[in-house]
Amino acid sequence: MPSVTLTVASDKMPYHVVAGVFRIENNAEEHYQRLLKLGFKAIRLAPNKHGLFPVLYGSYPSYSDAQHAMKDIHKLDNKDAWLLIQEP
């Protein structure tokens, strides 16, 4: 019997373009609000294991999508934005 390959759409978004990571939560919130006003689909993550508050430009399903977005962000807003990859 021939094998069948199925592609399943996933809502997992393990690739993130990071705008900044803040020690003070209020600073993270202010930066998050700034990104929203600029039209980004900004996201705030829960504090990390070091008690820092990450703010993202956005999350992406693939590495190539995240890389493309990061290149645009480097040109338009923040040359220091970086890519965070969360392992499942």
GROMACS .gro file of C-alpha atoms in nm:
model
   88
    1MET     CA    1   0.000   0.000   0.000
    2PRO     CA    2   0.148   0.345  -0.088
    3SER     CA    3   0.225   0.585   0.192
    4VAL     CA    4   0.035   0.909   0.230
    5THR     CA    5   0.190   1.234   0.349
    6LEU     CA    6  -0.034   1.489   0.515
    7THR     CA    7   0.058   1.847   0.592
    8VAL     CA    8  -0.109   1.976   0.905
    9ALA     CA    9  -0.137   2.348   0.964
   10SER     CA   10  -0.004   2.441   1.305
   11ASP     CA   11  -0.069   2.749   1.512
   12LYS     CA   12   0.278   2.719   1.665
   13MET     CA   13   0.486   3.030   1.623
   14PRO     CA   14   0.832   2.944   1.757
   15TYR     CA   15   1.022   3.226   1.581
   16HIS     CA   16   1.006   3.572   1.739
   17VAL     CA   17   1.157   3.906   1.642
   18VAL     CA   18   1.256   4.071   1.969
   19ALA     CA   19   1.223   4.446   2.011
   20GLY     CA   20   1.370   4.450   2.359
   21VAL     CA   21   1.388   4.283   2.698
   22PHE     CA   22   1.323   4.503   2.999
   23ARG     CA   23   1.402   4.480   3.368
   24ILE     CA   24   1.113   4.712   3.460
   25GLU     CA   25   0.767   4.596   3.354
   26ASN     CA   26   0.639   4.951   3.298
   27ASN     CA   27   0.918   5.011   3.044
   28ALA     CA   28   0.816   4.693   2.862
   29GLU     CA   29   0.455   4.809   2.853
   30GLU     CA   30   0.551   5.152   2.718
   31HIS     CA   31   0.762   4.995   2.442
   32TYR     CA   32   0.484   4.749   2.361
   33GLN     CA   33   0.232   5.036   2.326
   34ARG     CA   34   0.476   5.227   2.103
   35LEU     CA   35   0.508   4.929   1.868
   36LEU     CA   36   0.129   4.891   1.850
   37LYS     CA   37   0.094   5.260   1.756
   38LEU     CA   38   0.352   5.208   1.479
   39GLY     CA   39   0.136   4.928   1.338
   40PHE     CA   40   0.333   4.623   1.450
   41LYS     CA   41   0.154   4.314   1.582
   42ALA     CA   42   0.352   4.347   1.902
   43ILE     CA   43   0.343   4.084   2.175
   44ARG     CA   44   0.455   4.083   2.537
   45LEU     CA   45   0.582   3.753   2.672
   46ALA     CA   46   0.569   3.644   3.033
   47PRO     CA   47   0.879   3.731   3.235
   48ASN     CA   48   1.170   3.500   3.158
   49LYS     CA   49   1.366   3.299   3.414
   50HIS     CA   50   1.575   3.608   3.492
   51GLY     CA   51   1.270   3.822   3.569
   52LEU     CA   52   1.304   4.024   3.247
   53PHE     CA   53   1.005   4.127   3.034
   54PRO     CA   54   1.041   4.051   2.658
   55VAL     CA   55   0.861   4.260   2.397
   56LEU     CA   56   0.828   4.124   2.043
   57TYR     CA   57   0.759   4.282   1.708
   58GLY     CA   58   0.581   3.960   1.618
   59SER     CA   59   0.594   3.581   1.604
   60TYR     CA   60   0.625   3.365   1.294
   61PRO     CA   61   0.570   3.001   1.198
   62SER     CA   62   0.894   2.964   1.001
   63TYR     CA   63   1.253   3.076   1.026
   64SER     CA   64   1.240   3.233   0.679
   65ASP     CA   65   0.930   3.439   0.766
   66ALA     CA   66   1.097   3.565   1.082
   67GLN     CA   67   1.422   3.646   0.900
   68HIS     CA   68   1.234   3.841   0.633
   69ALA     CA   69   1.041   4.038   0.895
   70MET     CA   70   1.358   4.108   1.092
   71LYS     CA   71   1.534   4.247   0.785
   72ASP     CA   72   1.243   4.486   0.728
   73ILE     CA   73   1.244   4.588   1.095
   74HIS     CA   74   1.619   4.654   1.079
   75LYS     CA   75   1.555   4.898   0.792
   76LEU     CA   76   1.238   5.061   0.929
   77ASP     CA   77   1.266   5.080   1.306
   78ASN     CA   78   1.538   4.900   1.499
   79LYS     CA   79   1.873   4.776   1.370
   80ASP     CA   80   1.924   4.592   1.702
   81ALA     CA   81   1.614   4.368   1.675
   82TRP     CA   82   1.707   4.001   1.707
   83LEU     CA   83   1.556   3.658   1.654
   84LEU     CA   84   1.446   3.435   1.941
   85ILE     CA   85   1.376   3.070   1.863
   86GLN     CA   86   1.170   2.881   2.121
   87GLU     CA   87   1.215   2.506   2.113
   88PRO     CA   88   0.896   2.303   2.157
   0.00000   0.00000   0.00000
